[in-house]
PDB file of C-alpha atoms in Angstrom:
ATOM      1  CA  MET A   1       0.788  -8.387 -20.376  1.00  0.00           C
ATOM      2  CA  ARG A   2       2.930 -10.445 -18.014  1.00  0.00           C
ATOM      3  CA  PRO A   3       2.295 -10.664 -14.248  1.00  0.00           C
ATOM      4  CA  LEU A   4       4.140  -8.269 -11.953  1.00  0.00           C
ATOM      5  CA  GLN A   5       7.648  -9.293 -10.963  1.00  0.00           C
ATOM      6  CA  ILE A   6       7.236  -9.070  -7.174  1.00  0.00           C
ATOM      7  CA  SER A   7       7.747 -11.630  -4.426  1.00  0.00           C
ATOM      8  CA  ALA A   8       4.883 -13.664  -2.990  1.00  0.00           C
ATOM      9  CA  GLU A   9       5.245 -11.941   0.385  1.00  0.00           C
ATOM     10  CA  THR A  10       5.085  -8.492  -1.201  1.00  0.00           C
ATOM     11  CA  ALA A  11       2.069  -9.465  -3.286  1.00  0.00           C
ATOM     12  CA  LEU A  12       0.188 -10.750  -0.236  1.00  0.00           C
ATOM     13  CA  ALA A  13       1.018  -7.658   1.818  1.00  0.00           C
ATOM     14  CA  LEU A  14      -0.072  -5.298  -0.966  1.00  0.00           C
ATOM     15  CA  SER A  15      -3.233  -7.291  -1.573  1.00  0.00           C
ATOM     16  CA  LYS A  16      -4.251  -7.004   2.079  1.00  0.00           C
ATOM     17  CA  LYS A  17      -3.237  -3.360   2.438  1.00  0.00           C
ATOM     18  CA  LEU A  18      -4.973  -2.241  -0.758  1.00  0.00           C
ATOM     19  CA  GLY A  19      -8.019  -4.497  -0.335  1.00  0.00           C
ATOM     20  CA  ILE A  20      -7.554  -6.001  -3.790  1.00  0.00           C
ATOM     21  CA  PRO A  21      -7.808  -9.732  -4.569  1.00  0.00           C
ATOM     22  CA  LEU A  22      -4.371 -11.247  -5.183  1.00  0.00           C
ATOM     23  CA  GLU A  23      -5.262 -12.337  -8.732  1.00  0.00           C
ATOM     24  CA  ASN A  24      -6.299  -8.799  -9.658  1.00  0.00           C
ATOM     25  CA  LEU A  25      -3.169  -7.356  -8.100  1.00  0.00           C
ATOM     26  CA  MET A  26      -0.826  -9.657 -10.029  1.00  0.00           C
ATOM     27  CA  HIS A  27      -2.361  -8.727 -13.382  1.00  0.00           C
ATOM     28  CA  MET A  28      -2.752  -5.022 -12.654  1.00  0.00           C
ATOM     29  CA  PRO A  29      -0.755  -2.702 -14.934  1.00  0.00           C
ATOM     30  CA  GLN A  30       2.379  -1.514 -13.171  1.00  0.00           C
ATOM     31  CA  HIS A  31       1.572   2.194 -13.500  1.00  0.00           C
ATOM     32  CA  ILE A  32      -1.851   1.678 -11.870  1.00  0.00           C
ATOM     33  CA  LEU A  33      -0.295  -0.278  -8.996  1.00  0.00           C
ATOM     34  CA  MET A  34       2.312   2.432  -8.444  1.00  0.00           C
ATOM     35  CA  GLN A  35      -0.470   5.038  -8.328  1.00  0.00           C
ATOM     36  CA  LYS A  36      -2.398   3.010  -5.717  1.00  0.00           C
ATOM     37  CA  ILE A  37       0.747   2.558  -3.612  1.00  0.00           C
ATOM     38  CA  ALA A  38       1.380   6.321  -3.751  1.00  0.00           C
ATOM     39  CA  GLU A  39      -2.210   7.013  -2.658  1.00  0.00           C
ATOM     40  CA  LEU A  40      -1.849   4.515   0.185  1.00  0.00           C
ATOM     41  CA  SER A  41       1.393   6.145   1.297  1.00  0.00           C
ATOM     42  CA  GLN A  42      -0.206   9.599   1.253  1.00  0.00           C
ATOM     43  CA  SER A  43      -3.175   8.402   3.303  1.00  0.00           C
ATOM     44  CA  ASP A  44      -0.830   6.747   5.822  1.00  0.00           C
ATOM     45  CA  ASN A  45       1.217   9.937   6.155  1.00  0.00           C
ATOM     46  CA  HIS A  46      -1.960  11.997   6.508  1.00  0.00           C
ATOM     47  CA  SER A  47      -3.330   9.758   9.282  1.00  0.00           C
ATOM     48  CA  GLU A  48       0.000   9.911  11.155  1.00  0.00           C
ATOM     49  CA  GLN A  49      -0.092  13.706  11.073  1.00  0.00           C
ATOM     50  CA  GLU A  50      -3.652  13.802  12.458  1.00  0.00           C
ATOM     51  CA  SER A  51      -2.803  11.760  15.549  1.00  0.00           C
ATOM     52  CA  PRO A  52       0.826  12.435  16.532  1.00  0.00           C
ATOM     53  CA  GLU A  53       2.168  10.500  19.501  1.00  0.00           C
ATOM     54  CA  ASN A  54       5.211  11.206  21.606  1.00  0.00           C
ATOM     55  CA  LYS A  55       7.926   8.676  22.443  1.00  0.00           C
ATOM     56  CA  ASP A  56       5.947   7.248  25.393  1.00  0.00           C
ATOM     57  CA  GLY A  57       3.071   6.274  23.113  1.00  0.00           C
ATOM     58  CA  LYS A  58       0.759   8.856  24.650  1.00  0.00           C
ATOM     59  CA  GLU A  59      -1.107  11.448  22.632  1.00  0.00           C
ATOM     60  CA  SER A  60       0.231  14.977  22.885  1.00  0.00           C
TER      61      SER A  60
END
């Protein structure tokens, strides 16, 4: 299996966000990585809905 075809900046950002060592991330199967990114996106959306803020940055 060949390494993922993503930029170095993207790989570093994903590694930090997912908490996965860079080496593991680069050799992770693409379908597994896409699943983890989807889970991360869902958790980010869920956390935004729990603590909505108005335009002034204050909690409503």
